[in-house]
């Protein structure tokens, strides 16, 4: 496996140490370190990741006058940290952990080159842990602003001086609660991946409890292994798909984005046969994406996971359980909801729906031409009033839907101004939340429990009790309510996450973003 360019010139220098002419070794240590740091800072290579590391070695060693930073004890501690990178969903090979360990064990490595290589590896590890290995969709420009808040050079220098390397690592980890939960699930599924995992046979048709299934015992063992049945559950009668198995299957289905009806069919068996190793990779990709998020600090935070069709609202930094609900998101391929971090700034009770231009052109105008009464029938109107179809086509007028039972936004809109005009809202189509696949919108996000979400975001604004919110949700005039403090909203993409009950959840890659991230990570190590 080739190292990424962003591992830095220092690792290449270290690898080439044995081939260097003897006069190199005669140089004083500070001179060698100074030369290596200077060469790294002058590297013409264009950064391909989320950060530019060329000045890091110079910044790290200059204050210490280019003397050695590591002794055998601290080097061993650093290498232990690098070898544990897999616990974070990172790859120890990216940091040359094995090669550095061999050099330390051999005892004959050039001290200066080894020191620089270990420093470079630790700096990259801390940076990767803090901001990810590839440029995120949230931060596309260099330098990544998050590395101003968490400077790997200063963190490594401080952790090394205080003998607290682990503290520097802990500070690099994203502080959002989902990160720790997914990291724990990763450890669980790594352990599962080391156990036998034979394929279960598919039934001949859809199977309800009481039906014959020859592999009932193997299914029972699989459900216990995955935690969907308690270990003390009585095993099924031989060859029978029992009620206990059905209940375990129902739990499994709920954790894997399937219709949780307890019916054993080919789709459920296919999900049961996905190897734990594949689930490990999904969890690793989720950790990578969680590293892309900014530092939110303490306070209210809303996270929407698009492929999970779920929303969590919680006080970041608090152990209080989150508010969790189902959502409907943008349709795959046609109107995918974008990833971004916004600020919810106001709510509108009984909002108008201003029909986006794309929907007007693609859907409303063709229907209006076939049926001149279409707008009236759907409680819609033109702005300005009574505009013609020609005016609408020419962009001289627009269409909006009046508040009421037919309004597509329902009774409330949660606004977070952004160029894509994406927001959260309620919906009159409540039946959509019962579907297992809910990428059904034009891009905006429909929430299952709008009153509860309103209470969460208005909780700090005295007069907005639960009763006051319910009253405002009743039909009436449009009411604009500004939030005293904006609430951050993160739209994320993770096909593996952990729910409020601590259960790992896995879903389909509806937008193909996991596949794209896989390609980006592979390209990174092949350069």
Coordinates of C-alpha atoms in Angstrom, one line a residue:
X1 CA 0.0 0.0 0.0
X2 CA 1.5 3.3 -1.0
X3 CA 1.5 6.3 1.3
X4 CA -0.5 9.4 0.5
X5 CA 1.4 12.4 -0.6
X6 CA 0.1 14.2 2.5
X7 CA 2.1 11.9 4.8
X8 CA 4.8 14.3 3.9
X9 CA 8.4 14.3 2.7
X10 CA 9.7 13.3 6.1
X11 CA 8.5 9.7 5.8
X12 CA 10.2 9.4 2.4
X13 CA 13.4 10.8 3.9
X14 CA 13.2 8.2 6.7
X15 CA 12.6 5.4 4.3
X16 CA 15.7 6.4 2.3
X17 CA 18.0 6.8 5.3
X18 CA 19.7 3.5 4.8
X19 CA 20.7 4.6 1.2
X20 CA 22.1 7.9 2.3
X21 CA 25.8 8.5 2.0
X22 CA 27.8 8.2 5.2
X23 CA 28.6 11.9 5.3
X24 CA 24.9 12.6 6.0
X25 CA 25.2 10.8 9.3
X26 CA 28.2 12.9 10.3
X27 CA 26.0 16.0 10.3
X28 CA 24.9 17.3 13.7
X29 CA 21.3 16.3 14.6
X30 CA 19.9 19.9 14.5
X31 CA 21.4 20.4 11.0
X32 CA 19.8 17.2 9.7
X33 CA 16.4 18.1 11.3
X34 CA 16.6 21.7 9.9
X35 CA 17.3 20.4 6.4
X36 CA 14.4 18.0 6.5
X37 CA 12.0 20.6 7.8
X38 CA 13.2 23.1 5.2
X39 CA 12.8 20.7 2.4
X40 CA 9.3 19.8 3.5
X41 CA 8.3 23.5 3.7
X42 CA 9.6 24.0 0.1
X43 CA 7.9 21.0 -1.4
X44 CA 6.3 21.9 -4.7
X45 CA 3.6 19.3 -4.2
X46 CA 0.1 20.8 -4.2
X47 CA -2.0 19.6 -1.2
X48 CA -4.6 17.1 -2.2
X49 CA -6.3 16.7 1.2
X50 CA -8.1 19.1 3.6
X51 CA -4.9 20.8 4.8
X52 CA -1.5 22.1 3.8
X53 CA 1.2 20.5 6.0
X54 CA 4.3 21.8 4.4
X55 CA 5.2 24.2 7.2
X56 CA 4.4 22.0 10.0
X57 CA 7.8 20.5 10.6
X58 CA 9.4 23.9 10.6
X59 CA 6.9 25.3 13.0
X60 CA 7.3 22.3 15.3
X61 CA 11.1 22.1 15.4
X62 CA 12.1 25.8 15.1
X63 CA 11.1 26.7 18.7
X64 CA 13.1 23.8 20.0
X65 CA 16.2 24.7 17.9
X66 CA 15.8 21.6 15.8
X67 CA 16.7 19.2 18.6
X68 CA 15.3 15.7 19.0
X69 CA 11.7 15.7 20.2
X70 CA 11.4 12.0 21.1
X71 CA 13.0 9.6 23.6
X72 CA 12.5 5.9 23.6
X73 CA 9.6 6.1 26.1
X74 CA 7.7 8.9 24.3
X75 CA 8.4 7.3 20.9
X76 CA 6.9 4.0 22.1
X77 CA 3.8 5.9 23.4
X78 CA 3.4 7.6 20.1
X79 CA 3.7 4.4 18.1
X80 CA 1.1 2.8 20.4
X81 CA -1.2 5.7 19.5
X82 CA -0.6 5.2 15.8
X83 CA -1.1 1.5 16.0
X84 CA -4.5 2.1 17.6
X85 CA -5.6 4.3 14.6
X86 CA -8.1 1.5 13.5
X87 CA -10.2 2.2 16.6
X88 CA -10.9 5.6 15.0
X89 CA -11.7 4.1 11.6
X90 CA -8.3 5.2 10.3
X91 CA -5.5 3.0 8.9
X92 CA -2.2 2.6 10.8
X93 CA -0.5 2.0 7.5
X94 CA -1.2 5.6 6.5
X95 CA 1.2 6.7 9.2
X96 CA 4.0 4.1 8.7
X97 CA 3.4 2.7 12.1
X98 CA 4.9 -0.7 11.4
X99 CA 8.0 0.6 9.7
X100 CA 8.6 3.1 12.5
X101 CA 8.1 0.4 15.1
X102 CA 10.7 -1.8 13.4
X103 CA 13.2 1.1 13.3
X104 CA 12.6 1.9 17.0
X105 CA 13.1 -1.8 17.9
X106 CA 16.2 -2.2 15.8
X107 CA 17.9 0.7 17.6
X108 CA 20.1 1.6 14.8
X109 CA 18.0 4.1 12.9
X110 CA 19.3 7.5 12.2
X111 CA 18.0 9.5 15.2
X112 CA 17.3 12.7 13.4
X113 CA 15.4 11.1 10.5
X114 CA 13.5 8.8 12.8
X115 CA 12.5 11.7 15.0
X116 CA 11.2 13.8 12.0
X117 CA 9.3 10.8 10.5
X118 CA 7.6 10.1 13.8
X119 CA 6.7 13.8 14.3
X120 CA 5.3 13.9 10.8
X121 CA 3.3 10.8 11.3
X122 CA 1.8 12.1 14.6
X123 CA 0.9 15.5 13.1
X124 CA -0.9 13.8 10.2
X125 CA -2.7 11.4 12.5
X126 CA -3.9 14.3 14.7
X127 CA -5.0 16.3 11.6
X128 CA -6.7 13.3 10.0
X129 CA -8.5 12.6 13.2
X130 CA -9.7 16.2 13.5
X131 CA -10.7 17.1 10.0
X132 CA -10.7 13.9 7.9
X133 CA -8.5 12.6 5.2
X134 CA -10.2 14.0 2.1
X135 CA -11.8 17.4 1.6
X136 CA -15.3 17.5 2.9
X137 CA -18.4 18.9 1.3
X138 CA -18.6 21.4 4.2
X139 CA -15.0 22.9 3.9
X140 CA -13.8 23.0 0.3
X141 CA -11.1 25.7 0.6
X142 CA -7.6 25.6 2.1
X143 CA -6.7 26.1 4.8
X144 CA -9.4 24.3 6.7
X145 CA -10.7 26.7 9.3
X146 CA -11.0 24.0 11.9
X147 CA -7.2 23.7 12.1
X148 CA -7.1 27.2 13.5
X149 CA -9.1 26.0 16.5
X150 CA -7.2 22.7 16.7
X151 CA -3.6 23.3 15.6
X152 CA -1.9 19.8 15.4
X153 CA 1.5 21.4 15.7
X154 CA 0.6 23.2 19.0
X155 CA -1.4 20.2 20.3
X156 CA 1.5 17.8 19.6
X157 CA 4.1 20.1 21.1
X158 CA 1.9 20.6 24.2
X159 CA 1.0 17.0 24.6
X160 CA 4.6 15.9 24.3
X161 CA 5.9 18.5 26.7
X162 CA 3.3 17.6 29.3
X163 CA 3.6 13.8 28.8
X164 CA -0.1 13.7 27.7
X165 CA -0.2 12.5 24.1
X166 CA -3.5 10.8 24.8
X167 CA -5.0 14.2 25.7
X168 CA -3.9 15.6 22.4
X169 CA -5.6 12.7 20.6
X170 CA -8.8 13.0 22.7
X171 CA -9.0 16.7 21.9
X172 CA -8.7 15.9 18.2
X173 CA -11.7 13.6 18.2
X174 CA -15.0 15.3 17.1
X175 CA -17.0 16.1 20.2
X176 CA -20.4 15.5 18.7
X177 CA -22.1 12.6 20.5
X178 CA -22.6 10.5 17.4
X179 CA -18.8 10.1 17.0
X180 CA -18.3 8.3 20.3
X181 CA -21.3 6.1 19.6
X182 CA -20.2 5.1 16.2
X183 CA -16.6 4.4 17.4
X184 CA -18.0 2.0 20.0
X185 CA -20.1 0.3 17.4
X186 CA -17.0 -0.1 15.2
X187 CA -15.2 -1.9 18.0
X188 CA -18.2 -4.2 18.3
X189 CA -18.4 -5.1 14.6
X190 CA -14.7 -5.5 14.4
X191 CA -15.0 -8.3 17.0
X192 CA -17.9 -9.8 15.1
X193 CA -15.9 -9.8 11.8
X194 CA -13.5 -12.2 13.4
X195 CA -16.2 -14.9 14.0
X196 CA -17.6 -17.3 11.4
X197 CA -20.4 -15.8 9.4
X198 CA -21.9 -18.4 7.0
X199 CA -24.6 -17.4 4.6
X200 CA -28.2 -18.1 5.5
X201 CA -30.3 -19.7 2.8
X202 CA -33.2 -17.7 1.4
X203 CA -36.7 -19.1 1.9
X204 CA -38.7 -20.2 -1.1
X205 CA -41.2 -17.3 -0.5
X206 CA -42.1 -14.8 2.2
X207 CA -42.3 -16.5 5.6
X208 CA -44.4 -15.6 8.6
X209 CA -44.1 -17.2 12.1
X210 CA -45.1 -20.8 12.2
X211 CA -43.7 -21.5 8.8
X212 CA -41.1 -24.0 7.9
X213 CA -37.5 -22.8 7.6
X214 CA -34.8 -25.5 7.6
X215 CA -32.1 -23.0 8.8
X216 CA -34.1 -21.9 11.8
X217 CA -31.3 -22.7 14.3
X218 CA -28.7 -20.9 12.2
X219 CA -31.0 -17.9 12.0
X220 CA -31.5 -18.0 15.8
X221 CA -27.7 -18.0 16.3
X222 CA -27.3 -15.1 13.8
X223 CA -29.9 -12.9 15.6
X224 CA -28.3 -13.6 19.0
X225 CA -24.9 -12.8 17.6
X226 CA -26.1 -9.5 16.3
X227 CA -28.0 -8.6 19.5
X228 CA -31.5 -8.7 18.0
X229 CA -32.4 -11.6 20.3
X230 CA -31.3 -11.9 24.0
X231 CA -28.8 -14.7 24.6
X232 CA -31.3 -16.4 27.0
X233 CA -34.1 -16.7 24.3
X234 CA -35.3 -20.3 24.0
X235 CA -34.1 -21.8 20.7
X236 CA -36.8 -22.5 18.1
X237 CA -38.2 -26.0 17.3
X238 CA -36.2 -27.6 14.6
X239 CA -37.0 -26.2 11.2
X240 CA -39.7 -23.8 12.4
X241 CA -39.7 -20.0 12.0
X242 CA -41.0 -19.3 15.5
X243 CA -42.6 -16.2 17.1
X244 CA -39.3 -15.5 18.9
X245 CA -37.5 -15.6 15.6
X246 CA -40.0 -13.3 14.0
X247 CA -39.6 -10.8 16.9
X248 CA -35.8 -10.9 16.4
X249 CA -36.2 -10.4 12.7
X250 CA -38.5 -7.5 13.3
X251 CA -35.7 -5.8 15.4
X252 CA -33.1 -6.6 12.8
X253 CA -35.3 -5.1 10.0
X254 CA -35.8 -1.9 12.1
X255 CA -32.1 -1.6 12.4
X256 CA -31.4 -2.0 8.7
X257 CA -33.9 0.3 7.0
X258 CA -36.3 -2.5 6.1
X259 CA -40.0 -2.8 6.6
X260 CA -40.2 -4.2 10.1
X261 CA -43.1 -6.6 9.6
X262 CA -41.2 -9.7 10.8
X263 CA -41.7 -11.4 7.5
X264 CA -38.7 -13.4 6.5
X265 CA -38.0 -12.8 2.8
X266 CA -35.1 -12.6 0.3
X267 CA -34.5 -8.9 1.2
X268 CA -34.2 -9.6 4.9
X269 CA -32.0 -12.6 4.3
X270 CA -29.7 -10.6 2.0
X271 CA -29.3 -8.0 4.8
X272 CA -28.6 -10.8 7.3
X273 CA -25.9 -12.1 5.0
X274 CA -24.0 -8.8 4.7
X275 CA -20.7 -9.6 6.4
X276 CA -19.7 -7.7 9.6
X277 CA -16.5 -6.7 7.7
X278 CA -18.8 -4.7 5.3
X279 CA -20.6 -3.2 8.3
X280 CA -17.1 -2.2 9.7
X281 CA -16.4 -0.3 6.5
X282 CA -19.8 1.5 6.7
X283 CA -19.0 2.6 10.3
X284 CA -15.5 3.7 9.2
X285 CA -17.0 5.9 6.5
X286 CA -19.5 7.4 9.0
X287 CA -16.6 8.3 11.3
X288 CA -14.8 10.0 8.4
X289 CA -17.9 12.1 7.6
X290 CA -18.4 13.0 11.2
X291 CA -14.8 14.3 11.2
X292 CA -15.9 16.8 8.5
X293 CA -18.3 18.6 10.8
X294 CA -17.3 21.9 12.4
X295 CA -16.9 22.5 16.1
X296 CA -20.4 23.3 17.4
X297 CA -19.6 23.9 21.0
X298 CA -22.2 23.4 23.7
X299 CA -25.8 24.2 23.1
X300 CA -28.8 23.1 21.0
X301 CA -28.0 21.2 17.8
X302 CA -30.1 19.5 15.1
X303 CA -28.6 16.7 13.1
X304 CA -30.4 15.2 10.1
X305 CA -29.0 12.0 8.6
X306 CA -30.2 11.8 5.1
X307 CA -30.0 8.1 4.2
X308 CA -31.2 7.2 7.7
X309 CA -34.3 9.4 7.3
X310 CA -33.8 10.5 10.9
X311 CA -33.4 13.7 12.8
X312 CA -31.9 14.2 16.2
X313 CA -32.2 17.4 18.3
X314 CA -30.2 17.6 21.4
X315 CA -28.0 19.8 23.7
X316 CA -24.5 19.2 22.5
X317 CA -22.2 18.4 25.3
X318 CA -25.1 17.1 27.5
X319 CA -25.9 13.5 28.4
X320 CA -29.6 14.3 28.0
X321 CA -31.3 11.9 25.5
X322 CA -31.9 13.5 22.1
X323 CA -35.3 14.1 20.5
X324 CA -35.4 11.6 17.6
X325 CA -37.9 11.5 14.8
X326 CA -38.3 10.2 11.2
X327 CA -37.9 12.6 8.2
X328 CA -38.6 12.6 4.5
X329 CA -35.7 13.8 2.4
X330 CA -35.0 14.6 -1.3
X331 CA -35.5 11.9 -3.9
X332 CA -32.4 10.1 -5.1
X333 CA -31.0 11.1 -8.5
X334 CA -33.8 13.7 -9.1
X335 CA -33.8 16.1 -6.2
X336 CA -31.2 15.0 -3.6
X337 CA -31.0 17.0 -0.4
X338 CA -27.5 18.6 -0.3
X339 CA -25.1 18.3 2.6
X340 CA -24.5 21.6 4.5
X341 CA -24.4 23.1 7.9
X342 CA -26.9 25.9 8.4
X343 CA -28.4 28.1 11.1
X344 CA -32.1 27.9 11.9
X345 CA -33.1 31.5 12.5
X346 CA -36.9 31.6 12.5
X347 CA -40.1 29.7 12.4
X348 CA -43.2 30.3 10.4
X349 CA -46.6 29.0 11.7
X350 CA -49.2 28.6 8.9
X351 CA -46.6 29.5 6.2
X352 CA -47.1 30.2 2.6
X353 CA -45.4 27.8 0.3
X354 CA -43.5 29.8 -2.4
X355 CA -43.2 27.3 -5.2
X356 CA -39.6 27.0 -6.4
X357 CA -39.0 27.9 -10.0
X358 CA -37.9 24.3 -10.9
X359 CA -41.2 22.9 -9.6
X360 CA -43.2 25.6 -11.3
X361 CA -41.6 24.8 -14.7
X362 CA -41.5 21.0 -14.4
X363 CA -44.8 20.3 -12.6
X364 CA -47.2 23.3 -12.1
X365 CA -47.1 25.0 -15.5
X366 CA -47.8 21.7 -17.5
X367 CA -50.8 21.0 -15.2
X368 CA -52.0 24.6 -15.4
X369 CA -52.0 24.5 -19.2
X370 CA -54.1 21.3 -19.1
X371 CA -56.4 22.6 -16.4
X372 CA -56.8 26.4 -16.0
X373 CA -58.5 25.8 -12.6
X374 CA -55.4 23.9 -11.2
X375 CA -54.2 26.8 -8.9
X376 CA -57.7 27.4 -7.4
X377 CA -58.2 23.7 -6.8
X378 CA -54.9 23.5 -4.8
X379 CA -55.3 26.7 -2.8
X380 CA -52.6 28.4 -4.9
X381 CA -52.3 32.0 -6.2
X382 CA -50.0 34.0 -8.4
X383 CA -47.9 37.0 -7.2
X384 CA -48.9 39.5 -8.4
X385 CA -52.6 38.3 -8.4
X386 CA -54.2 37.0 -11.6
X387 CA -51.0 36.7 -13.6
X388 CA -51.1 34.8 -16.8
X389 CA -49.4 31.6 -17.8
X390 CA -47.2 33.7 -20.1
X391 CA -46.2 35.9 -17.2
X392 CA -45.3 32.8 -15.2
X393 CA -43.2 31.4 -18.0
X394 CA -41.4 34.7 -18.5
X395 CA -40.6 34.9 -14.8
X396 CA -42.7 38.0 -14.4
X397 CA -44.8 36.3 -11.7
X398 CA -44.5 33.4 -9.3
X399 CA -46.9 31.0 -7.6
X400 CA -47.5 30.4 -3.9
X401 CA -49.8 28.1 -1.9
X402 CA -51.9 29.6 0.8
X403 CA -51.8 28.4 4.4
X404 CA -54.3 25.6 5.1
X405 CA -54.9 21.9 5.1
X406 CA -53.6 21.5 1.5
X407 CA -50.4 23.4 2.0
X408 CA -47.4 21.3 1.2
X409 CA -45.4 22.7 4.2
X410 CA -48.1 21.8 6.7
X411 CA -48.5 24.0 9.7
X412 CA -44.9 25.1 10.3
X413 CA -41.7 25.9 8.5
X414 CA -38.3 25.8 10.2
X415 CA -36.1 28.3 8.2
X416 CA -32.4 28.2 7.9
X417 CA -31.5 30.7 5.1
X418 CA -29.2 29.2 2.5
X419 CA -28.6 29.5 -1.3
X420 CA -30.3 26.1 -2.0
X421 CA -33.5 27.2 -0.2
X422 CA -33.5 24.0 1.9
X423 CA -35.5 24.0 5.1
X424 CA -37.4 21.8 7.5
X425 CA -41.2 21.7 7.6
X426 CA -44.2 19.7 8.6
X427 CA -46.5 18.0 6.1
X428 CA -50.1 16.9 5.6
X429 CA -48.9 13.6 4.1
X430 CA -48.4 11.9 7.4
X431 CA -48.6 8.4 5.8
X432 CA -45.2 8.9 4.2
X433 CA -43.5 8.4 7.6
X434 CA -44.6 4.8 7.7
X435 CA -42.6 3.9 4.6
X436 CA -39.2 2.3 5.0
X437 CA -37.7 4.3 2.1
X438 CA -38.5 8.0 2.5
X439 CA -36.5 9.9 -0.2
X440 CA -39.6 11.4 -1.6
X441 CA -39.3 15.2 -1.4
X442 CA -38.1 17.9 -3.8
X443 CA -35.1 18.5 -1.5
X444 CA -36.5 20.0 1.6
X445 CA -36.9 17.9 4.8
X446 CA -40.3 17.0 6.2
X447 CA -40.3 16.2 9.9
X448 CA -42.5 13.7 11.7
X449 CA -43.1 15.6 15.0
X450 CA -43.1 19.3 14.2
X451 CA -44.6 20.4 17.5
X452 CA -41.9 18.6 19.5
X453 CA -39.2 20.1 17.2
X454 CA -40.7 23.6 17.7
X455 CA -40.7 23.1 21.4
X456 CA -37.0 22.2 21.2
X457 CA -35.9 25.3 19.3
X458 CA -38.3 27.6 21.2
X459 CA -37.5 26.2 24.6
X460 CA -35.4 29.1 25.7
X461 CA -38.0 31.7 24.6
X462 CA -40.2 32.0 27.7
X463 CA -43.8 32.3 26.4
X464 CA -43.5 29.3 24.0
X465 CA -44.9 26.5 26.1
X466 CA -46.2 23.3 24.6
X467 CA -49.8 24.7 24.8
X468 CA -48.7 28.0 23.1
X469 CA -47.1 26.0 20.2
X470 CA -50.2 23.8 19.8
X471 CA -52.3 26.9 19.5
X472 CA -50.0 28.5 17.0
X473 CA -50.2 25.3 14.9
X474 CA -54.0 25.7 14.5
X475 CA -55.2 27.3 11.2
X476 CA -54.8 31.0 11.2
X477 CA -52.7 33.8 9.8
X478 CA -49.1 33.4 9.0
X479 CA -46.9 34.1 12.1
X480 CA -43.2 34.7 11.9
X481 CA -41.2 33.9 15.0
X482 CA -37.5 34.8 15.1
X483 CA -35.2 32.7 17.3
X484 CA -33.3 34.7 19.9
X485 CA -30.3 32.4 19.3
X486 CA -29.9 30.6 16.0
X487 CA -29.7 26.8 16.2
X488 CA -27.1 25.0 14.1
X489 CA -28.5 22.4 11.8
X490 CA -26.1 19.8 10.2
X491 CA -27.3 17.7 7.3
X492 CA -25.1 14.7 7.3
X493 CA -24.7 11.5 5.3
X494 CA -24.0 8.3 7.3
X495 CA -25.2 4.9 6.3
X496 CA -24.2 3.5 9.7
X497 CA -25.1 5.3 12.9
X498 CA -26.3 4.5 16.5
X499 CA -29.9 5.3 17.6
X500 CA -31.2 6.5 21.0
X501 CA -31.3 3.0 22.3
X502 CA -27.6 2.4 21.5
X503 CA -28.4 0.1 18.6
X504 CA -26.2 0.2 15.5
X505 CA -28.3 1.0 12.4
X506 CA -27.3 0.3 8.8
X507 CA -29.1 1.6 5.7
X508 CA -28.7 1.7 2.0
X509 CA -26.4 4.2 0.2
X510 CA -29.4 5.9 -1.5
X511 CA -27.3 8.7 -3.0
X512 CA -24.2 6.7 -3.8
X513 CA -22.1 8.8 -1.5
X514 CA -20.4 5.9 0.3
X515 CA -19.2 4.6 -3.1
X516 CA -17.8 8.1 -4.0
X517 CA -16.0 8.4 -0.7
X518 CA -14.5 5.0 -1.1
X519 CA -13.1 6.1 -4.5
X520 CA -11.7 9.3 -3.0
X521 CA -10.0 7.4 -0.2
X522 CA -8.5 4.9 -2.6
X523 CA -7.2 7.7 -4.9
X524 CA -5.6 9.3 -1.9
X525 CA -3.3 6.4 -1.1
X526 CA -2.5 5.6 -4.8
X527 CA -1.0 9.0 -5.5

